[in-house]
JSON list of C-alpha atoms in Angstrom, two decimals:
[
{"chain": "A", "resi": 5, "resn": "MET", "atom": "CA", "xyz": [0.00, 0.00, 0.00]},
{"chain": "A", "resi": 6, "resn": "LYS", "atom": "CA", "xyz": [1.34, 3.41, -0.98]},
{"chain": "A", "resi": 7, "resn": "LYS", "atom": "CA", "xyz": [2.13, 5.99, 1.69]},
{"chain": "A", "resi": 8, "resn": "ILE", "atom": "CA", "xyz": [-0.89, 8.08, 2.71]},
{"chain": "A", "resi": 9, "resn": "ASP", "atom": "CA", "xyz": [-0.11, 11.36, 4.42]},
{"chain": "A", "resi": 10, "resn": "ILE", "atom": "CA", "xyz": [-3.71, 12.46, 5.07]},
{"chain": "A", "resi": 11, "resn": "ALA", "atom": "CA", "xyz": [-6.82, 10.26, 4.95]},
{"chain": "A", "resi": 12, "resn": "VAL", "atom": "CA", "xyz": [-10.23, 11.94, 4.67]},
{"chain": "A", "resi": 13, "resn": "VAL", "atom": "CA", "xyz": [-12.79, 9.49, 6.02]},
{"chain": "A", "resi": 14, "resn": "ASP", "atom": "CA", "xyz": [-15.60, 8.70, 3.57]},
{"chain": "A", "resi": 15, "resn": "TYR", "atom": "CA", "xyz": [-18.61, 7.45, 5.49]},
{"chain": "A", "resi": 16, "resn": "GLY", "atom": "CA", "xyz": [-21.16, 8.31, 2.82]},
{"chain": "A", "resi": 17, "resn": "MET", "atom": "CA", "xyz": [-21.91, 11.76, 4.24]},
{"chain": "A", "resi": 18, "resn": "GLY", "atom": "CA", "xyz": [-20.25, 15.14, 4.35]},
{"chain": "A", "resi": 19, "resn": "ASN", "atom": "CA", "xyz": [-18.73, 17.52, 1.84]},
{"chain": "A", "resi": 20, "resn": "LEU", "atom": "CA", "xyz": [-15.78, 15.28, 1.10]},
{"chain": "A", "resi": 21, "resn": "LYS", "atom": "CA", "xyz": [-14.69, 16.90, -2.14]},
{"chain": "A", "resi": 22, "resn": "SER", "atom": "CA", "xyz": [-14.45, 20.45, -0.82]},
{"chain": "A", "resi": 23, "resn": "VAL", "atom": "CA", "xyz": [-12.58, 19.25, 2.28]},
{"chain": "A", "resi": 24, "resn": "SER", "atom": "CA", "xyz": [-10.08, 17.18, 0.32]},
{"chain": "A", "resi": 25, "resn": "LYS", "atom": "CA", "xyz": [-9.54, 19.95, -2.25]},
{"chain": "A", "resi": 26, "resn": "ALA", "atom": "CA", "xyz": [-8.90, 22.50, 0.50]},
{"chain": "A", "resi": 27, "resn": "ILE", "atom": "CA", "xyz": [-6.37, 20.18, 2.13]},
{"chain": "A", "resi": 28, "resn": "GLU", "atom": "CA", "xyz": [-4.66, 19.52, -1.21]},
{"chain": "A", "resi": 29, "resn": "HIS", "atom": "CA", "xyz": [-4.43, 23.29, -1.70]},
{"chain": "A", "resi": 30, "resn": "VAL", "atom": "CA", "xyz": [-2.44, 23.76, 1.51]},
{"chain": "A", "resi": 31, "resn": "ALA", "atom": "CA", "xyz": [-0.52, 20.47, 1.27]},
{"chain": "A", "resi": 32, "resn": "SER", "atom": "CA", "xyz": [0.52, 20.13, -2.35]},
{"chain": "A", "resi": 33, "resn": "ASN", "atom": "CA", "xyz": [3.48, 17.95, -1.36]},
{"chain": "A", "resi": 34, "resn": "LYS", "atom": "CA", "xyz": [1.30, 15.52, 0.61]},
{"chain": "A", "resi": 35, "resn": "THR", "atom": "CA", "xyz": [-0.73, 12.50, -0.45]},
{"chain": "A", "resi": 36, "resn": "VAL", "atom": "CA", "xyz": [-4.40, 13.15, 0.33]},
{"chain": "A", "resi": 37, "resn": "LEU", "atom": "CA", "xyz": [-6.84, 10.27, -0.03]},
{"chain": "A", "resi": 38, "resn": "VAL", "atom": "CA", "xyz": [-10.62, 10.18, 0.44]},
{"chain": "A", "resi": 39, "resn": "THR", "atom": "CA", "xyz": [-11.26, 6.64, 1.65]},
{"chain": "A", "resi": 40, "resn": "SER", "atom": "CA", "xyz": [-13.72, 4.29, 3.32]},
{"chain": "A", "resi": 41, "resn": "ASN", "atom": "CA", "xyz": [-11.08, 1.56, 3.65]},
{"chain": "A", "resi": 42, "resn": "PRO", "atom": "CA", "xyz": [-10.21, 0.91, 7.33]},
{"chain": "A", "resi": 43, "resn": "ASP", "atom": "CA", "xyz": [-6.74, -0.33, 6.36]},
{"chain": "A", "resi": 44, "resn": "GLU", "atom": "CA", "xyz": [-5.96, 2.91, 4.53]},
{"chain": "A", "resi": 45, "resn": "ILE", "atom": "CA", "xyz": [-7.21, 4.95, 7.48]},
{"chain": "A", "resi": 46, "resn": "ASP", "atom": "CA", "xyz": [-5.03, 2.87, 9.81]},
{"chain": "A", "resi": 47, "resn": "GLY", "atom": "CA", "xyz": [-2.03, 3.45, 7.53]},
{"chain": "A", "resi": 48, "resn": "ALA", "atom": "CA", "xyz": [-2.40, 7.23, 7.17]},
{"chain": "A", "resi": 49, "resn": "ASP", "atom": "CA", "xyz": [-0.21, 9.68, 9.08]},
{"chain": "A", "resi": 50, "resn": "HIS", "atom": "CA", "xyz": [-3.06, 12.17, 9.68]},
{"chain": "A", "resi": 51, "resn": "VAL", "atom": "CA", "xyz": [-6.83, 11.58, 9.60]},
{"chain": "A", "resi": 52, "resn": "VAL", "atom": "CA", "xyz": [-9.66, 14.05, 8.91]},
{"chain": "A", "resi": 53, "resn": "PHE", "atom": "CA", "xyz": [-13.29, 13.27, 9.69]},
{"chain": "A", "resi": 54, "resn": "PRO", "atom": "CA", "xyz": [-15.45, 15.85, 7.88]},
{"chain": "A", "resi": 55, "resn": "GLY", "atom": "CA", "xyz": [-19.12, 16.20, 8.62]},
{"chain": "A", "resi": 56, "resn": "GLN", "atom": "CA", "xyz": [-22.47, 17.29, 7.36]},
{"chain": "A", "resi": 57, "resn": "GLY", "atom": "CA", "xyz": [-25.83, 15.83, 8.24]},
{"chain": "A", "resi": 58, "resn": "ALA", "atom": "CA", "xyz": [-27.27, 14.19, 11.33]},
{"chain": "A", "resi": 59, "resn": "MET", "atom": "CA", "xyz": [-25.69, 12.22, 14.16]},
{"chain": "A", "resi": 60, "resn": "PRO", "atom": "CA", "xyz": [-27.95, 9.11, 13.92]},
{"chain": "A", "resi": 61, "resn": "GLU", "atom": "CA", "xyz": [-27.09, 8.60, 10.25]},
{"chain": "A", "resi": 62, "resn": "CYS", "atom": "CA", "xyz": [-23.41, 9.28, 10.93]},
{"chain": "A", "resi": 63, "resn": "MET", "atom": "CA", "xyz": [-23.16, 6.60, 13.61]},
{"chain": "A", "resi": 64, "resn": "GLN", "atom": "CA", "xyz": [-25.22, 4.19, 11.51]},
{"chain": "A", "resi": 65, "resn": "GLU", "atom": "CA", "xyz": [-22.95, 4.62, 8.50]},
{"chain": "A", "resi": 66, "resn": "LEU", "atom": "CA", "xyz": [-19.80, 4.15, 10.59]},
{"chain": "A", "resi": 67, "resn": "ASP", "atom": "CA", "xyz": [-21.09, 0.76, 11.69]},
{"chain": "A", "resi": 68, "resn": "ALA", "atom": "CA", "xyz": [-22.48, -0.23, 8.29]},
{"chain": "A", "resi": 69, "resn": "ARG", "atom": "CA", "xyz": [-19.17, 0.54, 6.56]},
{"chain": "A", "resi": 70, "resn": "GLY", "atom": "CA", "xyz": [-16.99, -1.13, 9.21]},
{"chain": "A", "resi": 71, "resn": "LEU", "atom": "CA", "xyz": [-15.31, 2.16, 10.09]},
{"chain": "A", "resi": 72, "resn": "HIS", "atom": "CA", "xyz": [-16.16, 2.40, 13.77]},
{"chain": "A", "resi": 73, "resn": "GLU", "atom": "CA", "xyz": [-12.96, 0.87, 15.14]},
{"chain": "A", "resi": 74, "resn": "ALA", "atom": "CA", "xyz": [-10.71, 2.48, 12.52]},
{"chain": "A", "resi": 75, "resn": "VAL", "atom": "CA", "xyz": [-12.00, 5.94, 13.43]},
{"chain": "A", "resi": 76, "resn": "ILE", "atom": "CA", "xyz": [-11.61, 5.33, 17.17]},
{"chain": "A", "resi": 77, "resn": "ASN", "atom": "CA", "xyz": [-8.08, 3.99, 16.64]},
{"chain": "A", "resi": 78, "resn": "ALA", "atom": "CA", "xyz": [-7.14, 7.01, 14.51]},
{"chain": "A", "resi": 79, "resn": "ALA", "atom": "CA", "xyz": [-8.50, 9.40, 17.13]},
{"chain": "A", "resi": 80, "resn": "LYS", "atom": "CA", "xyz": [-6.44, 7.66, 19.81]},
{"chain": "A", "resi": 81, "resn": "THR", "atom": "CA", "xyz": [-3.15, 7.27, 17.96]},
{"chain": "A", "resi": 82, "resn": "LYS", "atom": "CA", "xyz": [-2.52, 9.95, 15.31]},
{"chain": "A", "resi": 83, "resn": "PRO", "atom": "CA", "xyz": [-3.22, 13.59, 14.49]},
{"chain": "A", "resi": 84, "resn": "PHE", "atom": "CA", "xyz": [-6.99, 13.70, 14.07]},
{"chain": "A", "resi": 85, "resn": "LEU", "atom": "CA", "xyz": [-9.17, 16.57, 12.88]},
{"chain": "A", "resi": 86, "resn": "GLY", "atom": "CA", "xyz": [-12.95, 16.41, 13.35]},
{"chain": "A", "resi": 87, "resn": "ILE", "atom": "CA", "xyz": [-15.18, 18.86, 11.49]},
{"chain": "A", "resi": 88, "resn": "CYS", "atom": "CA", "xyz": [-18.84, 19.60, 12.41]},
{"chain": "A", "resi": 89, "resn": "ILE", "atom": "CA", "xyz": [-20.41, 16.13, 12.90]},
{"chain": "A", "resi": 90, "resn": "GLY", "atom": "CA", "xyz": [-16.80, 14.99, 13.22]},
{"chain": "A", "resi": 91, "resn": "LEU", "atom": "CA", "xyz": [-16.70, 17.03, 16.45]},
{"chain": "A", "resi": 92, "resn": "GLN", "atom": "CA", "xyz": [-20.09, 15.98, 17.78]},
{"chain": "A", "resi": 93, "resn": "MET", "atom": "CA", "xyz": [-19.57, 12.24, 17.26]},
{"chain": "A", "resi": 94, "resn": "LEU", "atom": "CA", "xyz": [-16.56, 12.31, 19.62]},
{"chain": "A", "resi": 95, "resn": "PHE", "atom": "CA", "xyz": [-18.84, 12.88, 22.63]},
{"chain": "A", "resi": 96, "resn": "ASP", "atom": "CA", "xyz": [-20.81, 10.46, 24.81]},
{"chain": "A", "resi": 97, "resn": "HIS", "atom": "CA", "xyz": [-24.33, 11.27, 23.71]},
{"chain": "A", "resi": 98, "resn": "SER", "atom": "CA", "xyz": [-26.34, 13.49, 21.37]},
{"chain": "A", "resi": 99, "resn": "GLU", "atom": "CA", "xyz": [-29.83, 14.86, 21.83]},
{"chain": "A", "resi": 100, "resn": "GLU", "atom": "CA", "xyz": [-30.19, 14.50, 18.07]},
{"chain": "A", "resi": 101, "resn": "GLY", "atom": "CA", "xyz": [-31.83, 11.09, 17.82]},
{"chain": "A", "resi": 102, "resn": "ASP", "atom": "CA", "xyz": [-30.99, 10.32, 21.48]},
{"chain": "A", "resi": 103, "resn": "ILE", "atom": "CA", "xyz": [-27.93, 8.42, 20.31]},
{"chain": "A", "resi": 104, "resn": "LYS", "atom": "CA", "xyz": [-24.57, 7.37, 21.73]},
{"chain": "A", "resi": 105, "resn": "GLY", "atom": "CA", "xyz": [-21.40, 8.84, 20.29]},
{"chain": "A", "resi": 106, "resn": "LEU", "atom": "CA", "xyz": [-17.87, 7.44, 20.34]},
{"chain": "A", "resi": 107, "resn": "GLY", "atom": "CA", "xyz": [-17.24, 8.55, 23.92]},
{"chain": "A", "resi": 108, "resn": "LEU", "atom": "CA", "xyz": [-13.75, 9.96, 23.35]},
{"chain": "A", "resi": 109, "resn": "PHE", "atom": "CA", "xyz": [-14.82, 13.15, 25.15]},
{"chain": "A", "resi": 110, "resn": "GLN", "atom": "CA", "xyz": [-17.16, 13.11, 28.11]},
{"chain": "A", "resi": 111, "resn": "GLY", "atom": "CA", "xyz": [-20.22, 15.28, 27.63]},
{"chain": "A", "resi": 112, "resn": "ASN", "atom": "CA", "xyz": [-23.32, 15.77, 25.53]},
{"chain": "A", "resi": 113, "resn": "VAL", "atom": "CA", "xyz": [-24.40, 17.31, 22.26]},
{"chain": "A", "resi": 114, "resn": "LYS", "atom": "CA", "xyz": [-27.31, 19.69, 22.81]},
{"chain": "A", "resi": 115, "resn": "LYS", "atom": "CA", "xyz": [-29.73, 21.52, 20.55]},
{"chain": "A", "resi": 116, "resn": "PHE", "atom": "CA", "xyz": [-29.82, 25.30, 20.50]},
{"chain": "A", "resi": 117, "resn": "SER", "atom": "CA", "xyz": [-32.83, 26.62, 22.41]},
{"chain": "A", "resi": 118, "resn": "LEU", "atom": "CA", "xyz": [-33.48, 30.05, 20.92]},
{"chain": "A", "resi": 119, "resn": "GLU", "atom": "CA", "xyz": [-37.11, 30.79, 21.69]},
{"chain": "A", "resi": 120, "resn": "ASN", "atom": "CA", "xyz": [-37.53, 34.56, 21.94]},
{"chain": "A", "resi": 121, "resn": "LYS", "atom": "CA", "xyz": [-33.78, 35.09, 21.46]},
{"chain": "A", "resi": 122, "resn": "VAL", "atom": "CA", "xyz": [-32.56, 37.98, 19.26]},
{"chain": "A", "resi": 123, "resn": "ASP", "atom": "CA", "xyz": [-29.22, 39.25, 18.00]},
{"chain": "A", "resi": 124, "resn": "ASP", "atom": "CA", "xyz": [-27.66, 42.64, 18.73]},
{"chain": "A", "resi": 125, "resn": "ALA", "atom": "CA", "xyz": [-29.76, 44.24, 15.99]},
{"chain": "A", "resi": 126, "resn": "GLY", "atom": "CA", "xyz": [-32.99, 42.82, 17.41]},
{"chain": "A", "resi": 127, "resn": "ALA", "atom": "CA", "xyz": [-33.48, 40.21, 14.70]},
{"chain": "A", "resi": 128, "resn": "LYS", "atom": "CA", "xyz": [-34.89, 36.85, 15.79]},
{"chain": "A", "resi": 129, "resn": "LEU", "atom": "CA", "xyz": [-32.27, 34.11, 15.95]},
{"chain": "A", "resi": 130, "resn": "LYS", "atom": "CA", "xyz": [-33.00, 30.91, 14.07]},
{"chain": "A", "resi": 131, "resn": "VAL", "atom": "CA", "xyz": [-31.92, 27.27, 14.11]},
{"chain": "A", "resi": 132, "resn": "PRO", "atom": "CA", "xyz": [-29.79, 26.16, 12.37]},
{"chain": "A", "resi": 133, "resn": "HIS", "atom": "CA", "xyz": [-27.07, 28.65, 13.25]},
{"chain": "A", "resi": 134, "resn": "MET", "atom": "CA", "xyz": [-25.82, 29.42, 9.75]},
{"chain": "A", "resi": 135, "resn": "GLY", "atom": "CA", "xyz": [-23.21, 31.85, 8.52]},
{"chain": "A", "resi": 136, "resn": "TRP", "atom": "CA", "xyz": [-20.04, 33.59, 9.63]},
{"chain": "A", "resi": 137, "resn": "ASN", "atom": "CA", "xyz": [-19.30, 33.96, 13.31]},
{"chain": "A", "resi": 138, "resn": "GLN", "atom": "CA", "xyz": [-16.34, 34.99, 15.40]},
{"chain": "A", "resi": 139, "resn": "VAL", "atom": "CA", "xyz": [-14.31, 32.33, 17.20]},
{"chain": "A", "resi": 140, "resn": "TYR", "atom": "CA", "xyz": [-12.75, 33.25, 20.53]},
{"chain": "A", "resi": 141, "resn": "GLN", "atom": "CA", "xyz": [-9.62, 31.32, 21.42]},
{"chain": "A", "resi": 142, "resn": "ASN", "atom": "CA", "xyz": [-8.88, 30.15, 24.96]},
{"chain": "A", "resi": 143, "resn": "ASP", "atom": "CA", "xyz": [-6.46, 32.02, 27.22]},
{"chain": "A", "resi": 144, "resn": "LYS", "atom": "CA", "xyz": [-3.52, 29.82, 26.19]},
{"chain": "A", "resi": 145, "resn": "PRO", "atom": "CA", "xyz": [-4.12, 29.39, 22.45]},
{"chain": "A", "resi": 146, "resn": "HIS", "atom": "CA", "xyz": [-3.62, 25.89, 21.09]},
{"chain": "A", "resi": 147, "resn": "GLU", "atom": "CA", "xyz": [-0.91, 25.50, 18.46]},
{"chain": "A", "resi": 148, "resn": "MET", "atom": "CA", "xyz": [-3.60, 24.73, 15.89]},
{"chain": "A", "resi": 149, "resn": "TRP", "atom": "CA", "xyz": [-4.52, 28.42, 16.15]},
{"chain": "A", "resi": 150, "resn": "ASN", "atom": "CA", "xyz": [-1.04, 29.48, 14.97]},
{"chain": "A", "resi": 151, "resn": "ASN", "atom": "CA", "xyz": [-1.21, 32.48, 12.61]},
{"chain": "A", "resi": 152, "resn": "ILE", "atom": "CA", "xyz": [-4.97, 32.78, 13.17]},
{"chain": "A", "resi": 153, "resn": "ALA", "atom": "CA", "xyz": [-6.09, 35.93, 14.98]},
{"chain": "A", "resi": 154, "resn": "ASN", "atom": "CA", "xyz": [-8.30, 35.67, 18.04]},
{"chain": "A", "resi": 155, "resn": "GLU", "atom": "CA", "xyz": [-11.90, 36.55, 17.14]},
{"chain": "A", "resi": 156, "resn": "GLU", "atom": "CA", "xyz": [-11.33, 35.51, 13.52]},
{"chain": "A", "resi": 157, "resn": "ARG", "atom": "CA", "xyz": [-14.52, 34.62, 11.65]},
{"chain": "A", "resi": 158, "resn": "PHE", "atom": "CA", "xyz": [-15.36, 31.09, 10.49]},
{"chain": "A", "resi": 159, "resn": "TYR", "atom": "CA", "xyz": [-18.37, 29.61, 8.69]},
{"chain": "A", "resi": 160, "resn": "PHE", "atom": "CA", "xyz": [-20.94, 27.61, 10.67]},
{"chain": "A", "resi": 161, "resn": "VAL", "atom": "CA", "xyz": [-23.94, 25.44, 9.76]},
{"chain": "A", "resi": 162, "resn": "HIS", "atom": "CA", "xyz": [-25.37, 23.57, 12.76]},
{"chain": "A", "resi": 163, "resn": "SER", "atom": "CA", "xyz": [-28.35, 23.11, 15.05]},
{"chain": "A", "resi": 164, "resn": "TYR", "atom": "CA", "xyz": [-26.48, 21.35, 17.86]},
{"chain": "A", "resi": 165, "resn": "TYR", "atom": "CA", "xyz": [-23.43, 22.21, 19.94]},
{"chain": "A", "resi": 166, "resn": "VAL", "atom": "CA", "xyz": [-21.14, 20.25, 22.28]},
{"chain": "A", "resi": 167, "resn": "SER", "atom": "CA", "xyz": [-21.17, 20.60, 26.06]},
{"chain": "A", "resi": 168, "resn": "PRO", "atom": "CA", "xyz": [-18.02, 18.93, 27.43]},
{"chain": "A", "resi": 169, "resn": "GLU", "atom": "CA", "xyz": [-17.76, 17.88, 31.07]},
{"chain": "A", "resi": 170, "resn": "ASP", "atom": "CA", "xyz": [-14.06, 18.74, 31.10]},
{"chain": "A", "resi": 171, "resn": "LYS", "atom": "CA", "xyz": [-14.00, 22.47, 30.46]},
{"chain": "A", "resi": 172, "resn": "ASP", "atom": "CA", "xyz": [-10.22, 22.36, 29.96]},
{"chain": "A", "resi": 173, "resn": "CYS", "atom": "CA", "xyz": [-10.66, 20.62, 26.61]},
{"chain": "A", "resi": 174, "resn": "ALA", "atom": "CA", "xyz": [-12.50, 23.65, 25.21]},
{"chain": "A", "resi": 175, "resn": "VAL", "atom": "CA", "xyz": [-10.13, 25.74, 23.07]},
{"chain": "A", "resi": 176, "resn": "GLY", "atom": "CA", "xyz": [-12.57, 27.79, 20.98]},
{"chain": "A", "resi": 177, "resn": "PHE", "atom": "CA", "xyz": [-15.92, 29.48, 21.60]},
{"chain": "A", "resi": 178, "resn": "GLY", "atom": "CA", "xyz": [-18.68, 31.09, 19.56]},
{"chain": "A", "resi": 179, "resn": "GLU", "atom": "CA", "xyz": [-21.69, 33.15, 20.60]},
{"chain": "A", "resi": 180, "resn": "TYR", "atom": "CA", "xyz": [-25.31, 32.53, 19.50]},
{"chain": "A", "resi": 181, "resn": "PRO", "atom": "CA", "xyz": [-26.30, 34.50, 21.52]},
{"chain": "A", "resi": 182, "resn": "GLU", "atom": "CA", "xyz": [-24.78, 32.80, 24.58]},
{"chain": "A", "resi": 183, "resn": "ARG", "atom": "CA", "xyz": [-21.25, 31.43, 24.49]},
{"chain": "A", "resi": 184, "resn": "PHE", "atom": "CA", "xyz": [-20.91, 27.85, 23.22]},
{"chain": "A", "resi": 185, "resn": "VAL", "atom": "CA", "xyz": [-17.92, 25.57, 22.71]},
{"chain": "A", "resi": 186, "resn": "CYS", "atom": "CA", "xyz": [-16.95, 25.34, 19.04]},
{"chain": "A", "resi": 187, "resn": "ALA", "atom": "CA", "xyz": [-13.48, 23.75, 19.28]},
{"chain": "A", "resi": 188, "resn": "VAL", "atom": "CA", "xyz": [-12.02, 21.08, 21.55]},
{"chain": "A", "resi": 189, "resn": "ALA", "atom": "CA", "xyz": [-8.58, 19.54, 21.85]},
{"chain": "A", "resi": 190, "resn": "LYS", "atom": "CA", "xyz": [-7.02, 16.64, 23.71]},
{"chain": "A", "resi": 191, "resn": "GLU", "atom": "CA", "xyz": [-3.58, 15.23, 23.01]},
{"chain": "A", "resi": 192, "resn": "ASN", "atom": "CA", "xyz": [-3.65, 14.32, 19.28]},
{"chain": "A", "resi": 193, "resn": "ILE", "atom": "CA", "xyz": [-7.30, 15.34, 18.66]},
{"chain": "A", "resi": 194, "resn": "PHE", "atom": "CA", "xyz": [-8.48, 18.74, 17.46]},
{"chain": "A", "resi": 195, "resn": "ALA", "atom": "CA", "xyz": [-12.11, 19.15, 16.45]},
{"chain": "A", "resi": 196, "resn": "VAL", "atom": "CA", "xyz": [-14.22, 22.12, 15.40]},
{"chain": "A", "resi": 197, "resn": "GLN", "atom": "CA", "xyz": [-17.91, 22.87, 14.88]},
{"chain": "A", "resi": 198, "resn": "PHE", "atom": "CA", "xyz": [-17.31, 25.26, 11.99]},
{"chain": "A", "resi": 199, "resn": "HIS", "atom": "CA", "xyz": [-16.24, 24.38, 8.45]},
{"chain": "A", "resi": 200, "resn": "PRO", "atom": "CA", "xyz": [-12.62, 25.40, 7.77]},
{"chain": "A", "resi": 201, "resn": "GLU", "atom": "CA", "xyz": [-12.99, 24.35, 4.13]},
{"chain": "A", "resi": 202, "resn": "LYS", "atom": "CA", "xyz": [-15.63, 27.10, 3.73]},
{"chain": "A", "resi": 203, "resn": "SER", "atom": "CA", "xyz": [-13.87, 29.69, 5.90]},
{"chain": "A", "resi": 204, "resn": "ALA", "atom": "CA", "xyz": [-11.57, 31.43, 3.41]},
{"chain": "A", "resi": 205, "resn": "HIS", "atom": "CA", "xyz": [-8.02, 32.30, 4.51]},
{"chain": "A", "resi": 206, "resn": "ALA", "atom": "CA", "xyz": [-8.49, 31.50, 8.21]},
{"chain": "A", "resi": 207, "resn": "GLY", "atom": "CA", "xyz": [-9.89, 28.08, 7.39]},
{"chain": "A", "resi": 208, "resn": "LEU", "atom": "CA", "xyz": [-7.04, 27.27, 5.03]},
{"chain": "A", "resi": 209, "resn": "GLN", "atom": "CA", "xyz": [-4.56, 28.34, 7.71]},
{"chain": "A", "resi": 210, "resn": "LEU", "atom": "CA", "xyz": [-6.18, 25.95, 10.18]},
{"chain": "A", "resi": 211, "resn": "LEU", "atom": "CA", "xyz": [-5.94, 23.10, 7.67]},
{"chain": "A", "resi": 212, "resn": "SER", "atom": "CA", "xyz": [-2.31, 24.02, 6.97]},
{"chain": "A", "resi": 213, "resn": "ASN", "atom": "CA", "xyz": [-1.61, 23.94, 10.69]},
{"chain": "A", "resi": 214, "resn": "PHE", "atom": "CA", "xyz": [-3.17, 20.50, 10.89]},
{"chain": "A", "resi": 215, "resn": "VAL", "atom": "CA", "xyz": [-1.22, 18.88, 8.06]},
{"chain": "A", "resi": 216, "resn": "ASN", "atom": "CA", "xyz": [1.99, 20.09, 9.73]},
{"chain": "A", "resi": 217, "resn": "TRP", "atom": "CA", "xyz": [0.86, 19.26, 13.28]},
{"chain": "A", "resi": 218, "resn": "LYS", "atom": "CA", "xyz": [3.00, 16.82, 15.23]},
{"chain": "A", "resi": 219, "resn": "PRO", "atom": "CA", "xyz": [1.36, 16.47, 18.65]}
]
């Protein structure tokens, strides 16, 4: 099997093409492979789990495609980037479908409750939270934030957010309108609620940081 620098996990969901193309853009000297083969995921140096869609279908497809153990192993042993659903699935449980996640982070995935909530201009807030929003880094910025300004804007599309039990794992926050965790990190795992592949220069910088990350 040829050397794979970065595996993008194909579980039948998610915007795989835009994620892989964005990574190829920042890592032209790396081998980037979109794959649903557990052996190729096991053999990759870095693994990206992109996401779009719903948690129940995500977990179902992981099992149906025999990817469950390969994804857990990757998240435990090598640089691992989770995006959107790829963040939420790392937690114990999701309110979306009342379903168990992978349990790599303790905590729950909760739905935004925005009844009678408005933004600063008085406009009613809606679910899903969709569009550009500022991301506030933690007090000691993680190295994955290198060359990314605090309060930089990233693109979000989501109705649920993570609520970790260990607050120390939270390394990025958004506001809608209350503060919510939008990035977590632990050892070799970094995962975000926003979509770096849709977030212009800041998103490309995050992906560049990841492909060069050696935790």
